[in-house]
Tab-separated table of C-alpha atoms in Angstrom:
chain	number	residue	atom	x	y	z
F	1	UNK	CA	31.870	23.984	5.413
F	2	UNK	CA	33.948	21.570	3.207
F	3	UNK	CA	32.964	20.300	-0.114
F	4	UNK	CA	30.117	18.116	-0.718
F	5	UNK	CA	30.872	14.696	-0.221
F	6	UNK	CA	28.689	12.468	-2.819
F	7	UNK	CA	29.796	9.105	-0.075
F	8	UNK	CA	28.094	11.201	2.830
F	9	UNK	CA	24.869	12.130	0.750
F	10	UNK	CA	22.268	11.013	3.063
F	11	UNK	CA	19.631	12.075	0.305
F	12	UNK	CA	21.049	10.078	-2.347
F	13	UNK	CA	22.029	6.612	0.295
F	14	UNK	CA	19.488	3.373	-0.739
F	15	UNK	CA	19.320	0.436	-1.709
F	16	UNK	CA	17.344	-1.436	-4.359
F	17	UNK	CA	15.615	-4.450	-2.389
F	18	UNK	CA	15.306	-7.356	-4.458
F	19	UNK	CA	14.350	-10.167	-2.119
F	20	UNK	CA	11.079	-12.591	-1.976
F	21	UNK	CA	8.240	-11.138	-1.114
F	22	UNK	CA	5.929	-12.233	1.997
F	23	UNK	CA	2.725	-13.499	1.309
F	24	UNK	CA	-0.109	-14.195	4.169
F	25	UNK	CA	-0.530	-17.538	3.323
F	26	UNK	CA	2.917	-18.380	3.714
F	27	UNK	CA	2.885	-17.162	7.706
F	28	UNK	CA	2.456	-19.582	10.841
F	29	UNK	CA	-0.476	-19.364	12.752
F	30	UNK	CA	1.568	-17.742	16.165
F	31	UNK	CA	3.846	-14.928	15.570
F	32	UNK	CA	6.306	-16.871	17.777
F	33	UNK	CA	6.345	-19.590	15.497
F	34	UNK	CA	6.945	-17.257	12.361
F	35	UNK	CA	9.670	-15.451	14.632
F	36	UNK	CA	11.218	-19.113	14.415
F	37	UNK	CA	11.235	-19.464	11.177
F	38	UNK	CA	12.574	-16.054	10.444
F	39	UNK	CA	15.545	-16.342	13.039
F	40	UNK	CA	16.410	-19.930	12.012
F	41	UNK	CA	17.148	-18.110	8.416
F	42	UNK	CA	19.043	-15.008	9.748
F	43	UNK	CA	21.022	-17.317	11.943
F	44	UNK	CA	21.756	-18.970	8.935
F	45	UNK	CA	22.984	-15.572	6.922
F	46	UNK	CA	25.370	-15.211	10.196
F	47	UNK	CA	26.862	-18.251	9.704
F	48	UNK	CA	27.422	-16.857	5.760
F	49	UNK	CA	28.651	-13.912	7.108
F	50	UNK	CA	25.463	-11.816	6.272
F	51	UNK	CA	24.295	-10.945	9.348
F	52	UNK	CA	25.842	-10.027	12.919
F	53	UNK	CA	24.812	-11.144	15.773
F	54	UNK	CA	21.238	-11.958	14.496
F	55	UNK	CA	19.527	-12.309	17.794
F	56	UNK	CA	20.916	-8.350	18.550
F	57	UNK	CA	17.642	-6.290	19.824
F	58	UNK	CA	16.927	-2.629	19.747
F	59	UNK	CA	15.195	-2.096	23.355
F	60	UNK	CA	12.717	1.200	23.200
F	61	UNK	CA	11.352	2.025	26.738
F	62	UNK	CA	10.530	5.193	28.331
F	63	UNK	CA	9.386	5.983	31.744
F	64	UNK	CA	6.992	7.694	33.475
F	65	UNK	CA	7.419	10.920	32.040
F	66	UNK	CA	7.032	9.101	28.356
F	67	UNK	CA	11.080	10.227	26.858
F	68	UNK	CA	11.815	7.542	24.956
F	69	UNK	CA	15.361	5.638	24.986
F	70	UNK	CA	16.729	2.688	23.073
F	71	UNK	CA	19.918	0.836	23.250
F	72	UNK	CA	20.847	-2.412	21.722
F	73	UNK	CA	20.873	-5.935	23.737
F	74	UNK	CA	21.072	-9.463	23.236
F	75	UNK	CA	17.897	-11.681	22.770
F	76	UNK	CA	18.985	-14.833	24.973
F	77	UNK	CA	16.103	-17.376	24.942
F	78	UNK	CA	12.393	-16.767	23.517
F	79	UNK	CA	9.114	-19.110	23.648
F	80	UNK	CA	5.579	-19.054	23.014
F	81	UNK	CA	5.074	-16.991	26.444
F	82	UNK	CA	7.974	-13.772	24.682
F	83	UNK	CA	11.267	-12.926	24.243
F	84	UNK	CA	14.092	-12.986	27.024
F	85	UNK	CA	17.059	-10.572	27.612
F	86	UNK	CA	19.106	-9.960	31.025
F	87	UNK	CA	20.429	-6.663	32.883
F	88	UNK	CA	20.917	-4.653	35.631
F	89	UNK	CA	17.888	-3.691	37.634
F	90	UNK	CA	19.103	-0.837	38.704
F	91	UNK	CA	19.888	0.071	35.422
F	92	UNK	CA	17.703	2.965	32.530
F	93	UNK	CA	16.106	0.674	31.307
F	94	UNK	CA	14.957	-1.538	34.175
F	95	UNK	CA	14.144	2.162	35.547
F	96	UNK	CA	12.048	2.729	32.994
F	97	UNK	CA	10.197	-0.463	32.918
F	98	UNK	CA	9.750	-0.279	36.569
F	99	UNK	CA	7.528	3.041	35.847
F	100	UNK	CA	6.208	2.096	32.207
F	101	UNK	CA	6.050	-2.183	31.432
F	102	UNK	CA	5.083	-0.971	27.745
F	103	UNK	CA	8.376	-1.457	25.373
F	104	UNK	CA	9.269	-1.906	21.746
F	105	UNK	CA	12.128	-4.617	20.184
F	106	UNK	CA	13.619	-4.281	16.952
F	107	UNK	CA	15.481	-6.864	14.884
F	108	UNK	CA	17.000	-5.294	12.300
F	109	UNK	CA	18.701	-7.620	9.801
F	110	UNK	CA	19.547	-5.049	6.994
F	111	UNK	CA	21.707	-7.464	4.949
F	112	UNK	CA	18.353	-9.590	3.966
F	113	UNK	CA	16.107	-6.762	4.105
F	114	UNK	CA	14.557	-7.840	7.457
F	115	UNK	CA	12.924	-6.327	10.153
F	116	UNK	CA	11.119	-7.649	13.054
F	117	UNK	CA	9.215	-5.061	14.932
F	118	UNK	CA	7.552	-6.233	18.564
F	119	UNK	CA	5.324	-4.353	20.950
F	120	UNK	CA	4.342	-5.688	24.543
F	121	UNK	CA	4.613	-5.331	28.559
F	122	UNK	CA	7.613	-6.249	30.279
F	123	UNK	CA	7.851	-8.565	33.361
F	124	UNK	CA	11.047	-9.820	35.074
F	125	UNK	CA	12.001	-13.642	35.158
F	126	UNK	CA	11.439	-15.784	38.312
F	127	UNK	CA	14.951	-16.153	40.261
F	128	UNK	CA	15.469	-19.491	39.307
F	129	UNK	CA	15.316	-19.218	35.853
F	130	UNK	CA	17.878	-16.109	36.325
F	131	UNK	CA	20.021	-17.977	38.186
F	132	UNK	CA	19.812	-21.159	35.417
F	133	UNK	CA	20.634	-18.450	32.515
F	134	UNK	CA	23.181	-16.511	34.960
F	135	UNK	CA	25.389	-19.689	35.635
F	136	UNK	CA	25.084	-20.814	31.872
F	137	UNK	CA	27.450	-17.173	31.351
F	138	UNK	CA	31.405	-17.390	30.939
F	139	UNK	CA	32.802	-16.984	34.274
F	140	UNK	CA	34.484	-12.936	33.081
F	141	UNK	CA	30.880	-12.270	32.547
F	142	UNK	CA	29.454	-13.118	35.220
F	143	UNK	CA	31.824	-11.180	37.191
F	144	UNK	CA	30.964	-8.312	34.726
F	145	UNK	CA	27.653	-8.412	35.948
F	146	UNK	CA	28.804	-7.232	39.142
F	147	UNK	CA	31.772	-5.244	38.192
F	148	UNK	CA	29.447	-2.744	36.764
F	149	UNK	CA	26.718	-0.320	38.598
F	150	UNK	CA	25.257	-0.308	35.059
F	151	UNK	CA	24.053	3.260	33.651
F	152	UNK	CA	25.354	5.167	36.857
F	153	UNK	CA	28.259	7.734	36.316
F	154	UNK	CA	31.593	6.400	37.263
F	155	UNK	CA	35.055	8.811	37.487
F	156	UNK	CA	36.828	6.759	35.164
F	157	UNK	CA	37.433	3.424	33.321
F	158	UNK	CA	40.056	2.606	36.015
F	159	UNK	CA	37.572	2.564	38.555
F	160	UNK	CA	35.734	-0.001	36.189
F	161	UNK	CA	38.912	-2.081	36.104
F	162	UNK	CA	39.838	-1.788	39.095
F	163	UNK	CA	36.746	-3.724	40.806
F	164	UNK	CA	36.684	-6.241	37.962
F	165	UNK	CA	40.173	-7.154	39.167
F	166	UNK	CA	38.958	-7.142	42.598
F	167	UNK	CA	36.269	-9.698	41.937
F	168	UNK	CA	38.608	-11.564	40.140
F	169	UNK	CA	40.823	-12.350	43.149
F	170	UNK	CA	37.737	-13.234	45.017
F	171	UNK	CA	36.356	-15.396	42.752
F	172	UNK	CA	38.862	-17.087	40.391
F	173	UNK	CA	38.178	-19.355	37.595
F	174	UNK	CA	36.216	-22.474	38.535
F	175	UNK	CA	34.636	-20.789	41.628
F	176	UNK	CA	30.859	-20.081	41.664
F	177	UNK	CA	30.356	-16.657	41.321
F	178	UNK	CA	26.721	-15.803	43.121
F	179	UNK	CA	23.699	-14.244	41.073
F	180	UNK	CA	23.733	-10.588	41.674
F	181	UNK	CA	20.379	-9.467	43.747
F	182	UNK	CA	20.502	-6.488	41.438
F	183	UNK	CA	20.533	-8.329	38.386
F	184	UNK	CA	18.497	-10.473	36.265
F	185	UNK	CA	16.006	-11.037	32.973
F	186	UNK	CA	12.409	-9.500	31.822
F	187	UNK	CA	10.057	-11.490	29.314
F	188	UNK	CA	8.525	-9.049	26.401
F	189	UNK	CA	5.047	-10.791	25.776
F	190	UNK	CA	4.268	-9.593	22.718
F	191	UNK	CA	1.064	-7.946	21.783
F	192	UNK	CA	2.099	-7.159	18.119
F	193	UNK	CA	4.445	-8.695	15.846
F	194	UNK	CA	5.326	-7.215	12.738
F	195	UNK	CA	7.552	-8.520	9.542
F	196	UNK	CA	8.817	-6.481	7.439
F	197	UNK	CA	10.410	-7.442	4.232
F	198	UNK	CA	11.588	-5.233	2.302
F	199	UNK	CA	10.682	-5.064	-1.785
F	200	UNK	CA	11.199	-3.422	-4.856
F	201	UNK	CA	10.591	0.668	-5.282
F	202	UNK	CA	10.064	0.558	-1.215
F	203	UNK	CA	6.851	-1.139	-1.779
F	204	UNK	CA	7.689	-3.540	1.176
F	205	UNK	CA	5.772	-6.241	2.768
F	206	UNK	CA	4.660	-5.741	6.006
F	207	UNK	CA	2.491	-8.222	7.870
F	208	UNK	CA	1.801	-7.683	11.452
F	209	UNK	CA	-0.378	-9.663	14.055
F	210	UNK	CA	-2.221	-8.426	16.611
F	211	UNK	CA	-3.751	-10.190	19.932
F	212	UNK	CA	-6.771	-10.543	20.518
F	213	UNK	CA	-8.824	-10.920	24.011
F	214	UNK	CA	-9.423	-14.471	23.550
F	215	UNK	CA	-5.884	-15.439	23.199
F	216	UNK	CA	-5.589	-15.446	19.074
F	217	UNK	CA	-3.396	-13.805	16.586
F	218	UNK	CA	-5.260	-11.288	14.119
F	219	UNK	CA	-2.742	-10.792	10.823
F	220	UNK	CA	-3.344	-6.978	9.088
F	221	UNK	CA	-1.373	-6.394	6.171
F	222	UNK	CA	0.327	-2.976	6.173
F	223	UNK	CA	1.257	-0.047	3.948
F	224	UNK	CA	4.700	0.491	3.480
């Protein structure tokens, strides 16, 4: 054991949240449309410096045994029908989702005391709008997308490399590179949206909708 290090003192690590608070009146009458608002303001932070990559998403699945596993993607188009991101089919997570359509996102924008939490059931994107989104990717990407057996074990980054390089020869700049059959997008629709905003002596605001059968948004307030 070394000496106690005051810096690494998880017990004694906060901060003192000072921000605005969020009122019920204030929120639009779709969560989607108060996930606008929201995201129009962290983009802004970004652009400050604030905040990186705001529209960065903690994905929480779990298959059919129910072990939970998150990693971090990129939110890459949302609308009044859920929230978009793209990967591997063949990878965890698409595993998972394949067994269990049930998943949580997370938004976490710590530097303005944000947090968007969304529950829902996971479907996968028509082919055509993957291949729309898929050909909208720089071209190294796109060849990433097929450089990479995503989530199996490989023997070394080499081998990772090495078939890059490979489908770099085959498919140089300015040549269409196909959609991968293996690859492509699933739409969250959300059937609860929560905002959290953080307040003074962790007495934080948290406002979350829920749907209801007949296609409306129920808003409960929250104890923090």
């Amino acid at each position: 054991m070394t000496d106690h290090d005051p810096i690494l003192d998880l017990a004694a690590m906060r901060e003192h949240y000072r921000h605005e608070g969020l009122d019920e009146t204030e929120l639009a009458a779709h969560p989607m449309d108060q996930f606008t608002r929201w995201f129009e303001q962290a983009a802004l932070a970004a652009a400050k410096g604030l905040v990186y990559e705001p529209n960065a998403m903690v994905v929480s699945t779990a298959g059919a045994e129910g072990r939970p596993t998150s990693r971090t993607v990129l939110l890459k188009q949302y609308d009044e029908q859920g929230f978009v991101f793209y990967t591997n089919y063949d990878s965890r997570k698409a595993g998972d989702l394949a067994e269990n359509p049930y998943v949580s996102l997370l938004f976490p924008w710590h530097a303005i005391a944000r947090q968007i939490v969304v529950t829902g059931i996971a479907r996968r994107t028509g082919r055509d709008e993957t291949a729309a989104y898929f050909r909208s990717r720089p071209h190294g990407s796109q060849l990433g997308a097929w450089a990479s057996a995503q989530s199996s074990v490989i023997y070394s980054r080499a081998e990772l490399d090495a078939s890059y390089e490979e489908l770099k020869a085959r498919y140089p700049e300015g040549e269409q590179v196909p959609v991968p059959p293996n690859w492509g997008g699933f739409r969250i629709a959300p059937q609860s949206v929560e905002f959290w905003q953080g307040r003074e002596n962790r007495l934080h605001d948290r406002l979350r909708y829920m749907a209801e059968p007949d296609g409306s948004w129920r808003v409960e307030r929250l104890s923090p």
